[in-house]
N, CA, C and O atoms as CSV, one atom per row, in Angstrom:
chain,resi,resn,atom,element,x,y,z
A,1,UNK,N,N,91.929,89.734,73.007
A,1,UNK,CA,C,93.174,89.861,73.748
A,1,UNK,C,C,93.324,91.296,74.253
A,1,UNK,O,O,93.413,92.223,73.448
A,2,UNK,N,N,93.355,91.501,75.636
A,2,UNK,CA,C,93.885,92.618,75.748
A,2,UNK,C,C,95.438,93.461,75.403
A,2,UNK,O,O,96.427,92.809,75.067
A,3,UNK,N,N,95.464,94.598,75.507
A,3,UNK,CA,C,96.763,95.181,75.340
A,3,UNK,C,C,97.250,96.287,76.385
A,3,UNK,O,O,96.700,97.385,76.472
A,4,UNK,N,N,98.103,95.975,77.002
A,4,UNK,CA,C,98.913,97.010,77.529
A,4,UNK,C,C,99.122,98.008,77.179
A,4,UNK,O,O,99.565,98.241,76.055
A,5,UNK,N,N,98.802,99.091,78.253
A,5,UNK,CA,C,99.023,100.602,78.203
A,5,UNK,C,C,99.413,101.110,79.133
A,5,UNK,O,O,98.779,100.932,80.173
A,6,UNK,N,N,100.800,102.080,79.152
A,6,UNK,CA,C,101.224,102.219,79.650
A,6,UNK,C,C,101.239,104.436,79.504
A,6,UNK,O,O,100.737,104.974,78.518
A,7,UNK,N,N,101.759,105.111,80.429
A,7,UNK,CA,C,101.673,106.339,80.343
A,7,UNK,C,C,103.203,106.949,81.415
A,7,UNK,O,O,103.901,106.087,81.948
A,8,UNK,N,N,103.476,108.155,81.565
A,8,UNK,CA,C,104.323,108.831,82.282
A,8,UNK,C,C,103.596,109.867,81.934
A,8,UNK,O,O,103.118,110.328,80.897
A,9,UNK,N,N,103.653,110.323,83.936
A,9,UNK,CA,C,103.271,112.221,84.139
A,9,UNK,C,C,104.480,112.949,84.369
A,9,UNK,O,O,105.175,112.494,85.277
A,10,UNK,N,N,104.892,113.927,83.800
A,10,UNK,CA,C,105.621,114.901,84.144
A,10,UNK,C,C,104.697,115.798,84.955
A,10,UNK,O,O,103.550,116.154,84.686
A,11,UNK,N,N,105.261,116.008,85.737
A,11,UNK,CA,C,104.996,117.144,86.904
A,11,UNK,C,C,105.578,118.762,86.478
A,11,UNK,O,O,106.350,118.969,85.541
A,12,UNK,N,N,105.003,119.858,87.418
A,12,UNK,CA,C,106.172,120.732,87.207
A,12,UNK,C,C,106.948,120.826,88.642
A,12,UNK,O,O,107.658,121.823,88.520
A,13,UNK,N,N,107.103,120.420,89.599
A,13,UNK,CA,C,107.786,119.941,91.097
A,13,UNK,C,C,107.965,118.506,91.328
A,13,UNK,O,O,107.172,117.568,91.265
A,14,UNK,N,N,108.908,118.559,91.541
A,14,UNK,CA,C,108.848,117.094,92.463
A,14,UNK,C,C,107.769,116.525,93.301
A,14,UNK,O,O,107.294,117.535,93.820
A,15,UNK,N,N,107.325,115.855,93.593
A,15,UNK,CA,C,106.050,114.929,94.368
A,15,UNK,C,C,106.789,115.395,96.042
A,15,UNK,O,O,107.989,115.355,96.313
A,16,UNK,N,N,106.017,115.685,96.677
A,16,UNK,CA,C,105.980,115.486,98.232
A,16,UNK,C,C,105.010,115.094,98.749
A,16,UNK,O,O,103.937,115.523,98.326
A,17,UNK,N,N,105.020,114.429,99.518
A,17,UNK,CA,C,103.609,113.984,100.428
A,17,UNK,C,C,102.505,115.052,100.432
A,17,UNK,O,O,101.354,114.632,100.314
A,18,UNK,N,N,102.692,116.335,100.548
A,18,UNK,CA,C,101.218,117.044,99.955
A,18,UNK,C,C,100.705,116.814,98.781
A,18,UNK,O,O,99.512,116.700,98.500
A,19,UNK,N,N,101.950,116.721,97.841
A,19,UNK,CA,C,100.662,116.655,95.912
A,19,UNK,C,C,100.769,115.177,96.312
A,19,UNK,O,O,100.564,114.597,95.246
A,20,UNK,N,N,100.975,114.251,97.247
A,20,UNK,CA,C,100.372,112.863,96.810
A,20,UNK,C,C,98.951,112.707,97.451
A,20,UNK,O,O,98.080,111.927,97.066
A,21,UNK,N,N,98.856,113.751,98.695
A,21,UNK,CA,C,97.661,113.394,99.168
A,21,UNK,C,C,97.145,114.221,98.100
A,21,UNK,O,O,97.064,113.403,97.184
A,22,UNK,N,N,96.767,115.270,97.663
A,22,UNK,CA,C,96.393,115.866,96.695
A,22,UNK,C,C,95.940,115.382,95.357
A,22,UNK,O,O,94.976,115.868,94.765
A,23,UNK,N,N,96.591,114.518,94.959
A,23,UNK,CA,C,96.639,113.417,93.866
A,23,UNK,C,C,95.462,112.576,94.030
A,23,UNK,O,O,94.414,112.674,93.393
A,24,UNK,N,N,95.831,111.460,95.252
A,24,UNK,CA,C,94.894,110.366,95.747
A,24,UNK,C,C,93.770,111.017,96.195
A,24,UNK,O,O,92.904,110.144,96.143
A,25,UNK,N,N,93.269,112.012,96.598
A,25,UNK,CA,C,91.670,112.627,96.817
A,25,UNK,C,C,91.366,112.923,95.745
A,25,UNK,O,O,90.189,112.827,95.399
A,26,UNK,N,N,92.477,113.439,94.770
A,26,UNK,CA,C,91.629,113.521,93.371
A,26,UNK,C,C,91.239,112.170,92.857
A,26,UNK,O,O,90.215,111.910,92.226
A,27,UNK,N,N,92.039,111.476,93.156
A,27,UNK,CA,C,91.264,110.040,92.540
A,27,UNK,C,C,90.349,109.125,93.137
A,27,UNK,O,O,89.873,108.169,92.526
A,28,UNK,N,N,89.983,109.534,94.864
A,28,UNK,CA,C,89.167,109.043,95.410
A,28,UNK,C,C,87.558,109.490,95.103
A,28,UNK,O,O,86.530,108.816,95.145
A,29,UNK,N,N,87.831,111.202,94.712
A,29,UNK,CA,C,86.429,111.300,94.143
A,29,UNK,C,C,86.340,111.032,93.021
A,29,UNK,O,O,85.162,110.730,92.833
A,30,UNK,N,N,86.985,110.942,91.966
A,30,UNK,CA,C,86.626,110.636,90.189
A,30,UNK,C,C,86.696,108.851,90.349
A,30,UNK,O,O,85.933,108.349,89.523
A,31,UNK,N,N,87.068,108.310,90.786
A,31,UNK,CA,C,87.212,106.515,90.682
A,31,UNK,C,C,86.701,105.806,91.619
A,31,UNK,O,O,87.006,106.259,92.722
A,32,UNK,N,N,85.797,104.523,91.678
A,32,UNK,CA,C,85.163,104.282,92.387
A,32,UNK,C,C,86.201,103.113,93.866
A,32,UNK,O,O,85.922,102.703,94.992
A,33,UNK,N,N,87.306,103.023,93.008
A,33,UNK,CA,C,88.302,102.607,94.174
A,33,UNK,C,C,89.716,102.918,94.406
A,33,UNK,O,O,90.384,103.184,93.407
A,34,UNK,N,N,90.165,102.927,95.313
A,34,UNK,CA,C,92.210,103.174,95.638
A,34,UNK,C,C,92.250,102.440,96.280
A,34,UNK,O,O,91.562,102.294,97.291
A,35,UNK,N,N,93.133,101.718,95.835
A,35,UNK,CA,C,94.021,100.857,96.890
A,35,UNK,C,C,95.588,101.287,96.951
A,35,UNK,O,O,95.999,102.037,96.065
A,36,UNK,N,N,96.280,100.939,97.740
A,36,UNK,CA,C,97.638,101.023,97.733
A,36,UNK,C,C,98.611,99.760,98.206
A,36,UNK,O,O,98.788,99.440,99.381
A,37,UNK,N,N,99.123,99.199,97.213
A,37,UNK,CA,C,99.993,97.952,97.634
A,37,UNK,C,C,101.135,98.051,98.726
A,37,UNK,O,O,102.107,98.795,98.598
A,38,UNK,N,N,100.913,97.205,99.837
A,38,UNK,CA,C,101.472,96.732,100.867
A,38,UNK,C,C,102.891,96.526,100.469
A,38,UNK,O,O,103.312,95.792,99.575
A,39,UNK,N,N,103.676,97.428,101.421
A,39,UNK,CA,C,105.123,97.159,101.312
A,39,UNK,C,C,105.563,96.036,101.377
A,39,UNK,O,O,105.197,95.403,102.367
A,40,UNK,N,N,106.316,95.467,100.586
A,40,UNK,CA,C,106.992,93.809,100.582
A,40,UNK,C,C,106.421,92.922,99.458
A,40,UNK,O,O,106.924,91.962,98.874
A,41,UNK,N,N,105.109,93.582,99.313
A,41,UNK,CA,C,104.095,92.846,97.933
A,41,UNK,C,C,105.371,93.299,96.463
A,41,UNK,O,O,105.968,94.317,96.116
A,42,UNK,N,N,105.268,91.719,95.928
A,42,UNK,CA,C,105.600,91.812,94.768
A,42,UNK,C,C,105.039,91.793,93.613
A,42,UNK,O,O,104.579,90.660,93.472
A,43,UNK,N,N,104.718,92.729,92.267
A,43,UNK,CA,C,104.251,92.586,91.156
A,43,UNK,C,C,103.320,92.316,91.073
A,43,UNK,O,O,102.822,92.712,92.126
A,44,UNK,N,N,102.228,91.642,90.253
A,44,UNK,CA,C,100.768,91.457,90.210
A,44,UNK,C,C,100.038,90.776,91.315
A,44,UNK,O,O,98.813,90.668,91.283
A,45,UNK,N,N,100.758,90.317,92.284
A,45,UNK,CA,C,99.827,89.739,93.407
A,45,UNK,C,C,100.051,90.138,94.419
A,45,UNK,O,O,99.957,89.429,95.421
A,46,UNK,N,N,100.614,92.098,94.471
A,46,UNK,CA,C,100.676,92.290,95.298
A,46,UNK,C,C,99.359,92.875,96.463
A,46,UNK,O,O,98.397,93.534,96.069
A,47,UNK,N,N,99.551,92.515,97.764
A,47,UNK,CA,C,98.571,92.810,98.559
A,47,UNK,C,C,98.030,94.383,98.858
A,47,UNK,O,O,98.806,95.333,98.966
A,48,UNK,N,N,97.065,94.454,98.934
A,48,UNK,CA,C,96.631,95.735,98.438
A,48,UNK,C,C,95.801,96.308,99.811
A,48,UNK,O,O,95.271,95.488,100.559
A,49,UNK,N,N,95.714,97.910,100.123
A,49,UNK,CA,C,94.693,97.835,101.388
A,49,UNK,C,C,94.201,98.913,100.873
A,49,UNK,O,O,95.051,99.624,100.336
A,50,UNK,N,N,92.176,99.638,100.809
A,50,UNK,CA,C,91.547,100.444,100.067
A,50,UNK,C,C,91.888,101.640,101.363
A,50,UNK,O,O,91.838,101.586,102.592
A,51,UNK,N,N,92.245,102.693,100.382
A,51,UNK,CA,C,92.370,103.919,100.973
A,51,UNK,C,C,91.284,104.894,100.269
A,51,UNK,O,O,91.046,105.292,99.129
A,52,UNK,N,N,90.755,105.061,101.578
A,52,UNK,CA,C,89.482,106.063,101.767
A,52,UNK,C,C,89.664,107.355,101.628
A,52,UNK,O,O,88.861,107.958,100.916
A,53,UNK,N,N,90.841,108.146,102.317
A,53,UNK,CA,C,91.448,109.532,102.762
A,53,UNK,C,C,92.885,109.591,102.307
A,53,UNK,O,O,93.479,108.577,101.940
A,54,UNK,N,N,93.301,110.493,102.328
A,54,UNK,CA,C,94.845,110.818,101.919
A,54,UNK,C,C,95.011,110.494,103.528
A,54,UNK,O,O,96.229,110.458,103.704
A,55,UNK,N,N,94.513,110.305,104.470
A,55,UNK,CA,C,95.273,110.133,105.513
A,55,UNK,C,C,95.209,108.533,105.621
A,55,UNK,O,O,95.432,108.112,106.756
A,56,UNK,N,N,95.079,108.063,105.141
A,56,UNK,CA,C,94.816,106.128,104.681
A,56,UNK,C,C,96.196,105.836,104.148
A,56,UNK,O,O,96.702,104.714,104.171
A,57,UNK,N,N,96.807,106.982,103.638
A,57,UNK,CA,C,98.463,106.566,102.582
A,57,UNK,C,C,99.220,106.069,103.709
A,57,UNK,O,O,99.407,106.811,104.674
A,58,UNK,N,N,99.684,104.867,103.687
A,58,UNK,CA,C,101.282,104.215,103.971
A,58,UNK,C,C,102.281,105.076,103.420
A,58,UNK,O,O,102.317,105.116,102.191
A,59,UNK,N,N,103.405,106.033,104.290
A,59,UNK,CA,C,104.529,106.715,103.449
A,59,UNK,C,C,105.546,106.205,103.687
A,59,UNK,O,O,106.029,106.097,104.814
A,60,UNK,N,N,106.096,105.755,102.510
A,60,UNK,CA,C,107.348,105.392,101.705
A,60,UNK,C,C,108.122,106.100,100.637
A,60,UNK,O,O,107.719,107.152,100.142
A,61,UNK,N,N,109.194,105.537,100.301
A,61,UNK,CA,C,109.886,106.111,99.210
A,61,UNK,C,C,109.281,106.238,98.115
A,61,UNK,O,O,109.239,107.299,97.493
A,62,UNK,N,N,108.664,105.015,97.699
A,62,UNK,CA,C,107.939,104.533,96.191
A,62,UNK,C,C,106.870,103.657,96.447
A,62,UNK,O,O,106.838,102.434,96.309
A,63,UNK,N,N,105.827,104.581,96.914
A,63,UNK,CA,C,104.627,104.287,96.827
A,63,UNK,C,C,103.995,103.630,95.698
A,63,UNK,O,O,104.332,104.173,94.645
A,64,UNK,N,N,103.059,102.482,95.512
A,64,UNK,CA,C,102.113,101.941,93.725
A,64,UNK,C,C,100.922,101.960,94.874
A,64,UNK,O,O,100.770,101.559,96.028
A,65,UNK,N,N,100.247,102.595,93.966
A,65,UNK,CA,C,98.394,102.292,93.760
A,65,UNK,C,C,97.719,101.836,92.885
A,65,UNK,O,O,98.273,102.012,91.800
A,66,UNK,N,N,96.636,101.250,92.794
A,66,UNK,CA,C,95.701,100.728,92.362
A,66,UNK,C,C,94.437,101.296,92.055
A,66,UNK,O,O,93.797,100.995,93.062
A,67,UNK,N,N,93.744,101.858,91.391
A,67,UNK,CA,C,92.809,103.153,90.387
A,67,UNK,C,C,92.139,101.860,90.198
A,67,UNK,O,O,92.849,100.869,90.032
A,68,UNK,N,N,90.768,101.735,90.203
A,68,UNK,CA,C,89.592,101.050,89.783
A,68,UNK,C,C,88.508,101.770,89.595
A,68,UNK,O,O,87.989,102.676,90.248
A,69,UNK,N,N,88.073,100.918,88.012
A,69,UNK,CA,C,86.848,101.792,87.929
A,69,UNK,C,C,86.375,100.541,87.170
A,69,UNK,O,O,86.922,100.074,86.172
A,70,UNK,N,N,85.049,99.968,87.916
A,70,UNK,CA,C,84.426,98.436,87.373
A,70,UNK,C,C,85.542,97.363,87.651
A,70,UNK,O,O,86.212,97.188,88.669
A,71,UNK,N,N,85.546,96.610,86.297
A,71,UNK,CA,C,86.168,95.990,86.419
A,71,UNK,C,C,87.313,96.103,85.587
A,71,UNK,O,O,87.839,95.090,85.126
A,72,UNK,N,N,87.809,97.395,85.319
A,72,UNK,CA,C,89.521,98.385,84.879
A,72,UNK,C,C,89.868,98.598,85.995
A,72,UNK,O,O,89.194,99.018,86.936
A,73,UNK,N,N,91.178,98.258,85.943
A,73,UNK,CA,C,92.464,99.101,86.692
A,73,UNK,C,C,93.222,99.504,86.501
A,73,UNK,O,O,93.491,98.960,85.430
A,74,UNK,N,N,94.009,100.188,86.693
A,74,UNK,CA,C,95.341,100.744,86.501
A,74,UNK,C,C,96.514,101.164,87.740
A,74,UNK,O,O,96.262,102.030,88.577
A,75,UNK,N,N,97.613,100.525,87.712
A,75,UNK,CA,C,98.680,100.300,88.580
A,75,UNK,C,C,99.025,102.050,88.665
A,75,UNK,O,O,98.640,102.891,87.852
A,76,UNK,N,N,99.654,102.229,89.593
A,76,UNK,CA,C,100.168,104.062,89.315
A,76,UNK,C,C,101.518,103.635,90.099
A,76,UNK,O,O,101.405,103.040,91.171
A,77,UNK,N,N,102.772,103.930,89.579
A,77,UNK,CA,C,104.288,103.885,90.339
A,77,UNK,C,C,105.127,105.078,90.534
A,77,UNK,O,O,105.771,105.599,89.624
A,78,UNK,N,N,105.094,105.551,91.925
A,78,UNK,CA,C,106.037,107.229,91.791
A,78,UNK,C,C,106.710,106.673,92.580
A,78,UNK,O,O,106.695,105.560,93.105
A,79,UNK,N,N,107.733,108.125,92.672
A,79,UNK,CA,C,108.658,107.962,93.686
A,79,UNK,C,C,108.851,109.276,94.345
A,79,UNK,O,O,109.178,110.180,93.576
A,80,UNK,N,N,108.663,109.724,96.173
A,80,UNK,CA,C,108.847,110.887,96.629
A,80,UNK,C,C,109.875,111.421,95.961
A,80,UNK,O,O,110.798,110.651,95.696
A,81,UNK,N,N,110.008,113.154,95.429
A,81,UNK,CA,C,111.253,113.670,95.074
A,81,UNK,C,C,111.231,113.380,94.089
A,81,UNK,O,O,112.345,113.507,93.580
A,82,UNK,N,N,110.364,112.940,93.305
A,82,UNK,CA,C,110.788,112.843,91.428
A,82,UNK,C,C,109.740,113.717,91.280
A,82,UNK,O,O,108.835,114.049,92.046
A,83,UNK,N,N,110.109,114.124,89.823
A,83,UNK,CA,C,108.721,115.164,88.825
A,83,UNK,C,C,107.782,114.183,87.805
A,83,UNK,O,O,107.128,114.562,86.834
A,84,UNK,N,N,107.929,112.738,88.357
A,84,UNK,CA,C,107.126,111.988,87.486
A,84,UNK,C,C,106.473,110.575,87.945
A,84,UNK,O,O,106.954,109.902,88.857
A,85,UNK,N,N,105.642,110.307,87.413
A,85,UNK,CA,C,104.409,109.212,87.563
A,85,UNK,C,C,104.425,108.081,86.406
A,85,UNK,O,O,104.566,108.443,85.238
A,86,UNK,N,N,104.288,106.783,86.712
A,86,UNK,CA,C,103.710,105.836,85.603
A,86,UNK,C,C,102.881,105.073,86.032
A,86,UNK,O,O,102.804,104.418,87.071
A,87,UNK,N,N,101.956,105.243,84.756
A,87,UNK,CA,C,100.483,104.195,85.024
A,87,UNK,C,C,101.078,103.027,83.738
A,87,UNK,O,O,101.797,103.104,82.742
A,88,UNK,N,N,100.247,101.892,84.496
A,88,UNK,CA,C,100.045,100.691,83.711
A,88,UNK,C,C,98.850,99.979,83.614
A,88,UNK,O,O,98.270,99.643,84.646
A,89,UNK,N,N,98.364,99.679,82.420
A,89,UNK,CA,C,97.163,99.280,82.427
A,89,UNK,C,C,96.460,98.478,81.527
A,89,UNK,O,O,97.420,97.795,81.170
A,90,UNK,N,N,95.505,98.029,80.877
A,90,UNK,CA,C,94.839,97.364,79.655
A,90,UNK,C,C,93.945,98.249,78.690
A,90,UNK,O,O,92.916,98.879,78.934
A,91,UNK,N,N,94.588,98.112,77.643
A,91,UNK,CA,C,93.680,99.103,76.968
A,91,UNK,C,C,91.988,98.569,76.708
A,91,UNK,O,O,91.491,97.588,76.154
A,92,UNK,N,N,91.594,99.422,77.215
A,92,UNK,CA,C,90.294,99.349,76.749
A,92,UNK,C,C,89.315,100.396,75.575
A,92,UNK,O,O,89.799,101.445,75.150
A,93,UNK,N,N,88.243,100.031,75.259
A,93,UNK,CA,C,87.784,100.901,74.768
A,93,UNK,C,C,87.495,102.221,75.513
A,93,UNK,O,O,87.287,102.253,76.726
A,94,UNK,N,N,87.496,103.317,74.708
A,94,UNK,CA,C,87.670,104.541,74.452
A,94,UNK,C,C,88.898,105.075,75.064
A,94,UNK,O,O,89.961,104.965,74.453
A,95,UNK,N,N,88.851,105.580,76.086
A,95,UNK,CA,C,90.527,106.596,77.135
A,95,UNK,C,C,90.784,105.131,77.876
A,95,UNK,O,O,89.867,104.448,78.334
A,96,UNK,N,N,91.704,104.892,77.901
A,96,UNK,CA,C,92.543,104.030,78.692
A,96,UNK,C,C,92.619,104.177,80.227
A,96,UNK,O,O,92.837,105.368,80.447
A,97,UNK,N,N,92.526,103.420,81.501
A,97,UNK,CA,C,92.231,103.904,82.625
A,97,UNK,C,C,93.568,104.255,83.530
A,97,UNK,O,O,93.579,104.511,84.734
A,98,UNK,N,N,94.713,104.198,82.607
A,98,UNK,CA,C,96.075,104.391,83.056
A,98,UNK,C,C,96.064,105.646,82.300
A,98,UNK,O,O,97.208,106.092,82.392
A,99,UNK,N,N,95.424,106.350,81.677
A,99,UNK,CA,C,95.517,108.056,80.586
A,99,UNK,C,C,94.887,108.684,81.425
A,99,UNK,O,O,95.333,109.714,81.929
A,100,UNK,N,N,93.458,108.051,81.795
A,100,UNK,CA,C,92.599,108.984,82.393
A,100,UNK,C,C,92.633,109.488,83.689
A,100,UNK,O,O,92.118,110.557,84.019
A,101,UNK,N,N,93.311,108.634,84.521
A,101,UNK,CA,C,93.779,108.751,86.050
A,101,UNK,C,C,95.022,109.652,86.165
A,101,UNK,O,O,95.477,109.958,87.267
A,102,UNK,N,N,95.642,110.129,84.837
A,102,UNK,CA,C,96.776,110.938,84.821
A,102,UNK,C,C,95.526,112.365,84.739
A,102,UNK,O,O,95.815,113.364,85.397
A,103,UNK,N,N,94.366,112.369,84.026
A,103,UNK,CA,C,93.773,113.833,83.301
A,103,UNK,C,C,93.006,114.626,84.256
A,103,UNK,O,O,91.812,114.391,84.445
A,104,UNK,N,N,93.506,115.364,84.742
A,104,UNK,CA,C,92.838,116.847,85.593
A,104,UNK,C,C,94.289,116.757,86.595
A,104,UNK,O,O,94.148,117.438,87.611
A,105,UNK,N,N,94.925,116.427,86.552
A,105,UNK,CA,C,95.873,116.036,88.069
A,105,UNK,C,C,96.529,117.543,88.155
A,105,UNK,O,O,96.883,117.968,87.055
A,106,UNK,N,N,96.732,118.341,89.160
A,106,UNK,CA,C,97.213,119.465,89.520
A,106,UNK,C,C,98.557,119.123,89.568
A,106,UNK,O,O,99.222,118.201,90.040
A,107,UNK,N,N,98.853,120.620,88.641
A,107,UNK,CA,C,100.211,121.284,88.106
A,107,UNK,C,C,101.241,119.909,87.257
A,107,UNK,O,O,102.429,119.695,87.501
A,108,UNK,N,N,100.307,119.071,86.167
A,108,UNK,CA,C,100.374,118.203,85.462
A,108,UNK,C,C,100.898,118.944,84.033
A,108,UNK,O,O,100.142,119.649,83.363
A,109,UNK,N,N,102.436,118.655,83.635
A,109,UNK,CA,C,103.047,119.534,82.504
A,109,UNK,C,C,102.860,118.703,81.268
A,109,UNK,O,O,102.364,119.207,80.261
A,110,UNK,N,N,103.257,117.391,81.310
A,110,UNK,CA,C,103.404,116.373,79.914
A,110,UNK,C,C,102.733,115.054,80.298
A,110,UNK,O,O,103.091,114.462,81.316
A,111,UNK,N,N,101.812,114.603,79.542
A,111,UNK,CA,C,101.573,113.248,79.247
A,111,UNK,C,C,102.365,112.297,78.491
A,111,UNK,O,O,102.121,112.315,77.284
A,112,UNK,N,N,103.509,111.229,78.986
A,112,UNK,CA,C,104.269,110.679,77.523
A,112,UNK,C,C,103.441,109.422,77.643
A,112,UNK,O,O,103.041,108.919,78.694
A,113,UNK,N,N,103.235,108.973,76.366
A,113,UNK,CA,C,102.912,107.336,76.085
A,113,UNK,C,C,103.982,106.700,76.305
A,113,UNK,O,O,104.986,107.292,75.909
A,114,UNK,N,N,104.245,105.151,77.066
A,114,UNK,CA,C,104.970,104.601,77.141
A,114,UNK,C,C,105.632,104.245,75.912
A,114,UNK,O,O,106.615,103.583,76.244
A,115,UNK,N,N,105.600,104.320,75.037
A,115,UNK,CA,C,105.654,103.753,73.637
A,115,UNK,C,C,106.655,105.120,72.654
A,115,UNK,O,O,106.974,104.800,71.509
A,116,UNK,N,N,106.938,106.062,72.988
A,116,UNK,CA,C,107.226,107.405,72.855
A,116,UNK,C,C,109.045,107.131,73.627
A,116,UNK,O,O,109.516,107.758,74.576
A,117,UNK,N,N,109.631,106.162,72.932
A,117,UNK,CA,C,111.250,106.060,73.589
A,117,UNK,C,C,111.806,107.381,73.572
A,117,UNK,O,O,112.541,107.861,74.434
A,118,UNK,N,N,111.447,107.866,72.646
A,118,UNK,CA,C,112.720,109.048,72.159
A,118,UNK,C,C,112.898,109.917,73.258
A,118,UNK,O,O,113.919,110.234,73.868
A,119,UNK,N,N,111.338,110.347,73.443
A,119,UNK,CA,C,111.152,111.430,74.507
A,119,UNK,C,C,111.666,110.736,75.979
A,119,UNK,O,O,112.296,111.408,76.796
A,120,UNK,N,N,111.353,109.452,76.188
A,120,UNK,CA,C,111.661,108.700,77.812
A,120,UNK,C,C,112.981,108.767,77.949
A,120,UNK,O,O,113.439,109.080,79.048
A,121,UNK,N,N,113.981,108.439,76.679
A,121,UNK,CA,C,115.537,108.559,76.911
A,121,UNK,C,C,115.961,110.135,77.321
A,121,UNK,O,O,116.958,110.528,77.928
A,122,UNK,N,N,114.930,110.824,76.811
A,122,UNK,CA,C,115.428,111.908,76.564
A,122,UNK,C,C,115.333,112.828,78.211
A,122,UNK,O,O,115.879,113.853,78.620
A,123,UNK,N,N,114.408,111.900,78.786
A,123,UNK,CA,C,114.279,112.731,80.096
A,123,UNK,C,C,115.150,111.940,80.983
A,123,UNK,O,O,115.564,112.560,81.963
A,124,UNK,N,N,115.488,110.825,80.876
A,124,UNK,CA,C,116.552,109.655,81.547
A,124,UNK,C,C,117.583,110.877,81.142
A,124,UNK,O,O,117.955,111.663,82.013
A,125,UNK,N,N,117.959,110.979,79.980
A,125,UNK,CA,C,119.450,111.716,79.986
A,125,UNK,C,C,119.274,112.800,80.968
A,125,UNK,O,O,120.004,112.698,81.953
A,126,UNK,N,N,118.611,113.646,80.942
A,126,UNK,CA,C,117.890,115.021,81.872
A,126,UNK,C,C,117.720,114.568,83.418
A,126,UNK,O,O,117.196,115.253,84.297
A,127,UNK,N,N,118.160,113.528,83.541
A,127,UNK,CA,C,117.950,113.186,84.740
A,127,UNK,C,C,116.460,112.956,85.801
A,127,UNK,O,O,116.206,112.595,86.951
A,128,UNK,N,N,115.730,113.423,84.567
A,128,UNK,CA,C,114.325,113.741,85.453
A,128,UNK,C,C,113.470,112.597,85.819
A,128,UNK,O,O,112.574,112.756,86.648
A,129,UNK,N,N,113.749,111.093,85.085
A,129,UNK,CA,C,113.097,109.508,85.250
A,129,UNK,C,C,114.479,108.825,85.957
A,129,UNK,O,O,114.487,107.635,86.272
């Protein structure tokens, strides 16, 4: 049975369309795919189109991508103007592919595990999720 894994990036800035293209080239060279789900797509079947370049991004408010590596994925959900990121994913053996798609990411402050309430309320109160 697999298991769900889930993560949040704290940033130290808010996301603008530069650290997202910035982001997605980092993950176009470390992962062997990106996709980015089609506005209007809902939840797991949403329609997806492979982005090659940061100039491939559809811009929206709240962009999700799609991180593949084999046959792992991991969902990624931001929102322009926030200081934070969540991956979702299946745990697999060894680093999880929703942990690892968070690790090298520029001007990256906190990793929280989804599973870590105390700290998630704690940035909800802070306004920062």
């Amino acid at each position: 049975m697999l298991n769900r894994s889930g993560f949040v990036a704290l940033f130290e800035e808010p996301l603008d369309r530069e650290r997202v293209e910035e982001i997605v080239t980092h993950w176009i060279t470390r992962f062997e795919r990106v996709e980015q789900a089609l506005p209007g797509g809902e939840g797991a079947g949403a329609a997806t189109m492979k982005i090659r370049a940061a100039s491939d991004i559809f811009w929206e408010d709240y962009p999700q991508f799609r991180v593949a590596e084999g046959e792992t994925f991991a969902w990624v959900y931001l929102a322009i103007s926030r200081r934070s990121m969540e991956t979702t994913g299946f745990s697999t053996s060894g680093i999880p592919l929703s942990l690892e798609i968070l690790l090298e990411l520029p001007r990256l402050c906190e990793i929280i595990e989804e599973k870590n309430e105390e700290r998630l309320t704690q940035l909800e109160r802070q306004g920062i999720l």
